[in-house]
PDB file of C-alpha atoms in Angstrom:
ATOM      1  CA  MET A   1       6.377   8.845 -49.223  1.00 54.00           C
ATOM      2  CA  GLY A   2       8.552  11.932 -49.382  1.00 60.00           C
ATOM      3  CA  ALA A   3      11.641  12.537 -47.864  1.00 59.00           C
ATOM      4  CA  ASN A   4      10.551  15.310 -45.651  1.00 63.00           C
ATOM      5  CA  THR A   5       7.240  13.348 -44.446  1.00 61.00           C
ATOM      6  CA  LEU A   6       9.626  10.221 -43.607  1.00 55.00           C
ATOM      7  CA  ALA A   7      11.776  12.626 -41.605  1.00 56.00           C
ATOM      8  CA  TYR A   8       9.238  14.248 -40.005  1.00 58.00           C
ATOM      9  CA  ILE A   9       7.977  10.885 -38.970  1.00 54.00           C
ATOM     10  CA  VAL A  10      11.256   9.457 -37.563  1.00 52.00           C
ATOM     11  CA  LEU A  11      12.028  12.690 -35.445  1.00 52.00           C
ATOM     12  CA  LEU A  12       8.662  12.353 -34.180  1.00 52.00           C
ATOM     13  CA  ALA A  13       9.235   8.610 -33.127  1.00 54.00           C
ATOM     14  CA  MET A  14      12.411   9.645 -31.550  1.00 53.00           C
ATOM     15  CA  ALA A  15      10.715  12.320 -29.503  1.00 53.00           C
ATOM     16  CA  PHE A  16       8.069  10.333 -28.078  1.00 51.00           C
ATOM     17  CA  SER A  17      10.889   7.695 -27.165  1.00 49.00           C
ATOM     18  CA  VAL A  18      12.949  10.230 -25.176  1.00 46.00           C
ATOM     19  CA  ALA A  19       9.390  11.450 -23.677  1.00 49.00           C
ATOM     20  CA  SER A  20       8.200   8.349 -22.632  1.00 51.00           C
ATOM     21  CA  ALA A  21      11.281   7.025 -21.454  1.00 54.00           C
ATOM     22  CA  SER A  22      11.765   6.513 -17.382  1.00 53.00           C
ATOM     23  CA  ASP A  23      13.534   4.327 -15.014  1.00 57.00           C
ATOM     24  CA  PRO A  24      11.555   1.261 -14.381  1.00 68.00           C
ATOM     25  CA  SER A  25       9.025   1.450 -10.847  1.00 77.00           C
ATOM     26  CA  PRO A  26      10.547   0.120  -7.750  1.00 74.00           C
ATOM     27  CA  LEU A  27       8.964  -2.883  -6.509  1.00 74.00           C
ATOM     28  CA  GLN A  28      10.456  -2.936  -3.125  1.00 75.00           C
ATOM     29  CA  ASP A  29      11.240   0.125  -0.634  1.00 77.00           C
ATOM     30  CA  PHE A  30      15.012   0.350  -2.157  1.00 70.00           C
ATOM     31  CA  CYS A  31      17.665  -1.721  -4.392  1.00 70.00           C
ATOM     32  CA  VAL A  32      21.329  -0.699  -3.281  1.00 66.00           C
ATOM     33  CA  ALA A  33      23.480  -0.837  -6.450  1.00 60.00           C
ATOM     34  CA  VAL A  34      26.595  -3.052  -6.127  1.00 64.00           C
ATOM     35  CA  ASN A  35      29.644  -3.196  -7.920  1.00 66.00           C
ATOM     36  CA  ASP A  36      31.103  -6.486  -7.131  1.00 68.00           C
ATOM     37  CA  THR A  37      28.682  -9.499  -8.453  1.00 64.00           C
ATOM     38  CA  ASN A  38      29.968 -11.587  -6.083  1.00 66.00           C
ATOM     39  CA  ASP A  39      27.721  -9.766  -3.283  1.00 62.00           C
ATOM     40  CA  THR A  40      24.453 -10.820  -2.770  1.00 63.00           C
ATOM     41  CA  VAL A  41      22.264  -9.684  -5.813  1.00 65.00           C
ATOM     42  CA  PHE A  42      18.651  -9.289  -6.002  1.00 68.00           C
ATOM     43  CA  VAL A  43      16.454  -8.145  -8.997  1.00 74.00           C
ATOM     44  CA  ASN A  44      13.705  -5.374  -8.911  1.00 74.00           C
ATOM     45  CA  GLY A  45      10.901  -7.595  -8.119  1.00 78.00           C
ATOM     46  CA  LYS A  46      11.623 -11.355  -7.939  1.00 84.00           C
ATOM     47  CA  PHE A  47      13.474 -13.778 -10.344  1.00 83.00           C
ATOM     48  CA  CYS A  48      11.264 -15.729 -12.811  1.00 84.00           C
ATOM     49  CA  ARG A  49      10.913 -19.613 -12.602  1.00 83.00           C
ATOM     50  CA  ASP A  50      11.252 -21.292 -15.807  1.00 85.00           C
ATOM     51  CA  PRO A  51       7.888 -20.940 -17.568  1.00 85.00           C
ATOM     52  CA  LYS A  52       7.633 -24.733 -18.370  1.00 86.00           C
ATOM     53  CA  LEU A  53       7.798 -25.439 -14.438  1.00 87.00           C
ATOM     54  CA  ALA A  54       5.044 -23.358 -13.526  1.00 89.00           C
ATOM     55  CA  THR A  55       2.007 -24.929 -11.947  1.00 91.00           C
ATOM     56  CA  PRO A  56      -1.811 -23.980 -11.104  1.00 92.00           C
ATOM     57  CA  ASN A  57      -0.687 -23.275  -7.567  1.00 94.00           C
ATOM     58  CA  ASP A  58       1.587 -20.539  -8.941  1.00 93.00           C
ATOM     59  CA  PHE A  59      -1.601 -18.491  -9.436  1.00 93.00           C
ATOM     60  CA  PHE A  60      -3.618 -19.526  -6.759  1.00 95.00           C
ATOM     61  CA  PHE A  61      -4.362 -18.376  -2.853  1.00 97.00           C
ATOM     62  CA  SER A  62      -6.987 -19.589  -0.828  1.00 97.00           C
ATOM     63  CA  GLY A  63      -6.202 -17.228   1.976  1.00 95.00           C
ATOM     64  CA  LEU A  64      -9.121 -14.604   1.492  1.00 96.00           C
ATOM     65  CA  ARG A  65     -11.916 -17.362   2.160  1.00 95.00           C
ATOM     66  CA  LEU A  66     -11.934 -16.665   5.567  1.00 94.00           C
ATOM     67  CA  PRO A  67     -12.342 -13.522   7.803  1.00 96.00           C
ATOM     68  CA  GLY A  68      -9.319 -11.904   9.332  1.00 96.00           C
ATOM     69  CA  ASN A  69      -9.013 -11.760  13.227  1.00 96.00           C
ATOM     70  CA  THR A  70     -10.143  -8.295  14.306  1.00 97.00           C
ATOM     71  CA  SER A  71      -9.847  -8.782  17.946  1.00 96.00           C
ATOM     72  CA  ASN A  72      -6.616  -6.123  18.078  1.00 96.00           C
ATOM     73  CA  LYS A  73      -6.761  -2.522  19.165  1.00 95.00           C
ATOM     74  CA  LEU A  74      -7.594  -1.295  15.899  1.00 97.00           C
ATOM     75  CA  GLY A  75     -10.562  -3.733  15.174  1.00 97.00           C
ATOM     76  CA  SER A  76      -9.407  -4.311  11.613  1.00 98.00           C
ATOM     77  CA  MET A  77      -7.285  -7.187   9.658  1.00 97.00           C
ATOM     78  CA  VAL A  78      -5.910  -6.880   6.568  1.00 98.00           C
ATOM     79  CA  THR A  79      -4.908 -10.011   4.384  1.00 97.00           C
ATOM     80  CA  PRO A  80      -3.029  -9.560   1.377  1.00 97.00           C
ATOM     81  CA  ALA A  81      -2.841 -11.344  -1.689  1.00 97.00           C
ATOM     82  CA  ASN A  82       0.132 -10.124  -3.408  1.00 95.00           C
ATOM     83  CA  VAL A  83       3.385 -11.583  -4.906  1.00 92.00           C
ATOM     84  CA  ALA A  84       4.297 -13.107  -1.688  1.00 92.00           C
ATOM     85  CA  GLN A  85       1.452 -15.036  -1.392  1.00 95.00           C
ATOM     86  CA  ILE A  86       0.673 -15.637  -5.442  1.00 93.00           C
ATOM     87  CA  PRO A  87       4.019 -16.155  -7.152  1.00 91.00           C
ATOM     88  CA  GLY A  88       2.369 -15.692 -10.635  1.00 90.00           C
ATOM     89  CA  LEU A  89       1.677 -12.266  -9.905  1.00 91.00           C
ATOM     90  CA  ASN A  90       5.335 -11.209 -10.611  1.00 89.00           C
ATOM     91  CA  THR A  91       5.811  -8.609 -13.199  1.00 87.00           C
ATOM     92  CA  LEU A  92       1.793  -8.489 -13.765  1.00 88.00           C
ATOM     93  CA  GLY A  93       1.559  -5.297 -11.689  1.00 90.00           C
ATOM     94  CA  ILE A  94      -1.472  -6.216  -9.685  1.00 94.00           C
ATOM     95  CA  SER A  95      -2.638  -7.408  -6.311  1.00 96.00           C
ATOM     96  CA  LEU A  96      -5.491  -7.878  -4.004  1.00 97.00           C
ATOM     97  CA  ALA A  97      -6.279  -7.525  -0.136  1.00 98.00           C
ATOM     98  CA  ARG A  98      -9.158  -8.532   1.959  1.00 98.00           C
ATOM     99  CA  VAL A  99      -9.763  -6.101   4.581  1.00 98.00           C
ATOM    100  CA  ASP A 100     -12.051  -7.207   7.437  1.00 98.00           C
ATOM    101  CA  TYR A 101     -13.537  -4.600  10.199  1.00 98.00           C
ATOM    102  CA  ALA A 102     -15.084  -5.072  13.611  1.00 98.00           C
ATOM    103  CA  PRO A 103     -17.907  -2.749  14.602  1.00 98.00           C
ATOM    104  CA  TYR A 104     -16.345   0.608  14.661  1.00 98.00           C
ATOM    105  CA  GLY A 105     -12.877  -0.772  13.819  1.00 98.00           C
ATOM    106  CA  LEU A 106     -10.249   1.013  11.766  1.00 98.00           C
ATOM    107  CA  ASN A 107      -7.898   0.428   8.942  1.00 98.00           C
ATOM    108  CA  PRO A 108      -5.828   3.745  10.284  1.00 97.00           C
ATOM    109  CA  PRO A 109      -4.242   6.407   8.157  1.00 98.00           C
ATOM    110  CA  HIS A 110      -1.445   4.835   5.818  1.00 97.00           C
ATOM    111  CA  ILE A 111      -0.172   4.955   2.403  1.00 98.00           C
ATOM    112  CA  HIS A 112       0.852   2.525  -0.297  1.00 97.00           C
ATOM    113  CA  PRO A 113       4.098   3.901  -1.864  1.00 95.00           C
ATOM    114  CA  ARG A 114       3.810   1.619  -5.157  1.00 94.00           C
ATOM    115  CA  ALA A 115      -0.029   1.615  -5.891  1.00 95.00           C
ATOM    116  CA  THR A 116      -3.176   3.129  -5.952  1.00 96.00           C
ATOM    117  CA  GLU A 117      -6.082   1.416  -4.547  1.00 98.00           C
ATOM    118  CA  ILE A 118      -9.625   0.881  -5.670  1.00 98.00           C
ATOM    119  CA  LEU A 119     -11.779  -0.483  -2.482  1.00 98.00           C
ATOM    120  CA  THR A 120     -14.979  -2.188  -3.039  1.00 98.00           C
ATOM    121  CA  VAL A 121     -17.226  -2.634   0.191  1.00 98.00           C
ATOM    122  CA  LEU A 122     -18.744  -6.410   0.243  1.00 98.00           C
ATOM    123  CA  GLU A 123     -20.605  -6.169   3.425  1.00 98.00           C
ATOM    124  CA  GLY A 124     -21.008  -3.138   5.933  1.00 98.00           C
ATOM    125  CA  THR A 125     -20.746   0.881   6.128  1.00 98.00           C
ATOM    126  CA  LEU A 126     -17.551   2.419   5.828  1.00 98.00           C
ATOM    127  CA  TYR A 127     -16.155   6.131   6.139  1.00 98.00           C
ATOM    128  CA  VAL A 128     -13.241   6.368   3.746  1.00 98.00           C
ATOM    129  CA  GLY A 129     -10.829   8.979   2.826  1.00 98.00           C
ATOM    130  CA  PHE A 130      -7.649  10.519   1.836  1.00 98.00           C
ATOM    131  CA  VAL A 131      -5.567  13.623   2.031  1.00 98.00           C
ATOM    132  CA  THR A 132      -3.961  15.258  -0.369  1.00 98.00           C
ATOM    133  CA  SER A 133      -0.431  16.488  -0.780  1.00 97.00           C
ATOM    134  CA  ASN A 134       1.005  20.034   0.438  1.00 97.00           C
ATOM    135  CA  PRO A 135       0.267  22.576   0.644  1.00 97.00           C
ATOM    136  CA  GLU A 136      -3.602  21.896   0.660  1.00 97.00           C
ATOM    137  CA  ASN A 137      -3.878  18.843   2.499  1.00 97.00           C
ATOM    138  CA  ARG A 138      -7.423  18.761   1.696  1.00 98.00           C
ATOM    139  CA  LEU A 139      -9.438  15.866   3.234  1.00 98.00           C
ATOM    140  CA  ILE A 140     -11.642  14.007   0.497  1.00 98.00           C
ATOM    141  CA  SER A 141     -13.902  11.469   2.147  1.00 98.00           C
ATOM    142  CA  LYS A 142     -17.052   9.547   1.787  1.00 98.00           C
ATOM    143  CA  VAL A 143     -19.571   7.078   3.233  1.00 98.00           C
ATOM    144  CA  LEU A 144     -19.434   4.058   1.548  1.00 98.00           C
ATOM    145  CA  TYR A 145     -22.100   1.222   1.587  1.00 98.00           C
ATOM    146  CA  LYS A 146     -22.145  -2.459   0.165  1.00 98.00           C
ATOM    147  CA  GLY A 147     -21.618  -2.473  -3.455  1.00 98.00           C
ATOM    148  CA  ASP A 148     -20.115   1.302  -3.221  1.00 98.00           C
ATOM    149  CA  VAL A 149     -16.300   1.717  -4.965  1.00 98.00           C
ATOM    150  CA  PHE A 150     -13.909   4.404  -4.027  1.00 98.00           C
ATOM    151  CA  VAL A 151     -10.145   4.967  -4.968  1.00 98.00           C
ATOM    152  CA  PHE A 152      -7.233   6.168  -3.079  1.00 98.00           C
ATOM    153  CA  PRO A 153      -4.520   7.520  -5.254  1.00 97.00           C
ATOM    154  CA  GLN A 154      -0.847   6.157  -4.796  1.00 97.00           C
ATOM    155  CA  GLY A 155       1.125   7.511  -2.087  1.00 96.00           C
ATOM    156  CA  LEU A 156      -1.587   9.451  -0.323  1.00 98.00           C
ATOM    157  CA  ILE A 157      -2.724   8.974   3.288  1.00 98.00           C
ATOM    158  CA  HIS A 158      -5.844   7.184   3.344  1.00 98.00           C
ATOM    159  CA  PHE A 159      -8.166   5.410   5.678  1.00 98.00           C
ATOM    160  CA  GLN A 160     -11.321   3.635   6.329  1.00 98.00           C
ATOM    161  CA  LEU A 161     -13.421   3.285   9.605  1.00 98.00           C
ATOM    162  CA  ASN A 162     -16.428   1.181  10.075  1.00 98.00           C
ATOM    163  CA  VAL A 163     -19.044   3.214  11.254  1.00 98.00           C
ATOM    164  CA  GLY A 164     -21.842   0.457  11.403  1.00 96.00           C
ATOM    165  CA  THR A 165     -23.085  -1.719  14.247  1.00 97.00           C
ATOM    166  CA  THR A 166     -22.000  -5.204  12.354  1.00 97.00           C
ATOM    167  CA  ASN A 167     -18.764  -6.251  11.005  1.00 98.00           C
ATOM    168  CA  ALA A 168     -17.725  -4.851   7.534  1.00 98.00           C
ATOM    169  CA  VAL A 169     -15.411  -6.582   4.649  1.00 98.00           C
ATOM    170  CA  ALA A 170     -13.687  -4.870   1.759  1.00 98.00           C
ATOM    171  CA  ILE A 171     -11.534  -6.125  -0.960  1.00 98.00           C
ATOM    172  CA  ALA A 172      -8.719  -3.638  -2.225  1.00 98.00           C
ATOM    173  CA  SER A 173      -7.530  -3.963  -5.869  1.00 97.00           C
ATOM    174  CA  LEU A 174      -3.835  -2.267  -6.159  1.00 97.00           C
ATOM    175  CA  GLY A 175      -1.960  -1.494  -9.036  1.00 95.00           C
ATOM    176  CA  SER A 176       1.357  -3.148  -7.791  1.00 94.00           C
ATOM    177  CA  GLN A 177       2.591  -7.008  -7.116  1.00 92.00           C
ATOM    178  CA  ASN A 178       4.011  -5.281  -3.882  1.00 93.00           C
ATOM    179  CA  PRO A 179       2.179  -2.258  -3.205  1.00 95.00           C
ATOM    180  CA  GLY A 180       3.967  -1.781   0.450  1.00 95.00           C
ATOM    181  CA  VAL A 181       2.273  -0.117   3.415  1.00 97.00           C
ATOM    182  CA  ILE A 182       3.742   2.554   5.746  1.00 96.00           C
ATOM    183  CA  THR A 183       1.048   2.699   8.784  1.00 97.00           C
ATOM    184  CA  ILE A 184       1.835   6.566   9.718  1.00 97.00           C
ATOM    185  CA  ALA A 185       1.834   6.083  13.780  1.00 96.00           C
ATOM    186  CA  ASN A 186       3.541   3.087  13.537  1.00 96.00           C
ATOM    187  CA  ALA A 187       6.241   4.587  11.182  1.00 96.00           C
ATOM    188  CA  VAL A 188       6.680   7.901  12.950  1.00 97.00           C
ATOM    189  CA  PHE A 189       6.121   6.569  16.762  1.00 96.00           C
ATOM    190  CA  GLY A 190       7.343   3.013  16.484  1.00 95.00           C
ATOM    191  CA  SER A 191      10.007   3.263  14.155  1.00 95.00           C
ATOM    192  CA  LYS A 192      13.260   1.152  15.296  1.00 95.00           C
ATOM    193  CA  PRO A 193      15.295   2.679  16.398  1.00 96.00           C
ATOM    194  CA  ALA A 194      13.042   5.451  17.629  1.00 96.00           C
ATOM    195  CA  ILE A 195      13.029   8.995  16.130  1.00 97.00           C
ATOM    196  CA  SER A 196      14.704  11.512  18.214  1.00 97.00           C
ATOM    197  CA  ALA A 197      11.858  12.945  20.552  1.00 96.00           C
ATOM    198  CA  ASP A 198      13.114  16.472  19.510  1.00 96.00           C
ATOM    199  CA  VAL A 199      12.338  15.877  16.053  1.00 97.00           C
ATOM    200  CA  LEU A 200       9.023  14.813  16.799  1.00 97.00           C
ATOM    201  CA  THR A 201       8.211  17.490  19.537  1.00 97.00           C
ATOM    202  CA  LYS A 202       9.232  20.082  16.763  1.00 97.00           C
ATOM    203  CA  ALA A 203       7.178  18.457  13.839  1.00 97.00           C
ATOM    204  CA  PHE A 204       3.758  18.084  16.030  1.00 96.00           C
ATOM    205  CA  GLN A 205       4.088  21.019  18.172  1.00 96.00           C
ATOM    206  CA  VAL A 206       3.617  18.925  21.148  1.00 96.00           C
ATOM    207  CA  ASP A 207       5.467  18.694  24.742  1.00 96.00           C
ATOM    208  CA  LYS A 208       8.190  16.258  24.456  1.00 96.00           C
ATOM    209  CA  ASN A 209       6.475  14.069  27.246  1.00 96.00           C
ATOM    210  CA  VAL A 210       3.569  13.227  24.795  1.00 97.00           C
ATOM    211  CA  VAL A 211       5.844  12.332  22.231  1.00 96.00           C
ATOM    212  CA  GLU A 212       7.719   9.868  24.619  1.00 95.00           C
ATOM    213  CA  TYR A 213       4.128   8.689  25.883  1.00 96.00           C
ATOM    214  CA  LEU A 214       3.203   7.775  22.119  1.00 95.00           C
ATOM    215  CA  GLN A 215       6.510   6.073  21.541  1.00 95.00           C
ATOM    216  CA  SER A 216       6.388   3.847  24.479  1.00 94.00           C
ATOM    217  CA  GLN A 217       3.035   2.598  23.196  1.00 91.00           C
ATOM    218  CA  PHE A 218       2.686  -0.915  21.548  1.00 86.00           C
ATOM    219  CA  TRP A 219       1.481   0.127  17.803  1.00 87.00           C
ATOM    220  CA  THR A 220      -0.625  -2.518  16.580  1.00 89.00           C
ATOM    221  CA  ASP A 221       0.329  -3.905  12.991  1.00 92.00           C
ATOM    222  CA  ASN A 222      -3.423  -5.165  11.397  1.00 92.00           C
ATOM    223  CA  HIS A 223      -1.629  -7.126   8.771  1.00 90.00           C
ATOM    224  CA  THR A 224      -0.913 -10.712   8.006  1.00 81.00           C
ATOM    225  CA  TYR A 225       2.140 -11.516   6.182  1.00 68.00           C
TER     226      TYR A 225
END
């Protein structure tokens, strides 16, 4: 192999390594750096058990067998199967969730900050959609039937509404061991402590009384933990 060819290969490899370098993706909302190692220390994700001590139960979860309780204001319930329920998912970058919907039940607008989602309808008829980022804020939506699949890109606001007169069930596959969820209404109007009504009045261009009314409501969390 000629010297020029070898040098070209080395430079190409170096350029590729620089171009593809990045920080590791976060596996929780944040991870505050510490200088004092005597402080409590967390890793990005979870600590790993000695592989020799792993058991079948580390990779098992029976929680998706039964339907979730949809007797709430939203008429839906999300049952996750992520690293909190299945320790063996740690570092594997995937998780699942079962979503149950009462007739006309809603899984309200929310985002997953750390994962793209693929939703598969097992039973029922769902109206689903997501909204693209600024400035277009374009709604991309579709009615799904049993066996249909729909993708919600990472970080975009999305929702599902049961438009049928019977219960519906879907399975969500997510590209993170801990995808996280931020329900828009809960975060904006139900934060603790509350966001200043002055901020929300200007942001939503509504009367301050409307904001204060919304902040006084009990915002349903349709997730089991």
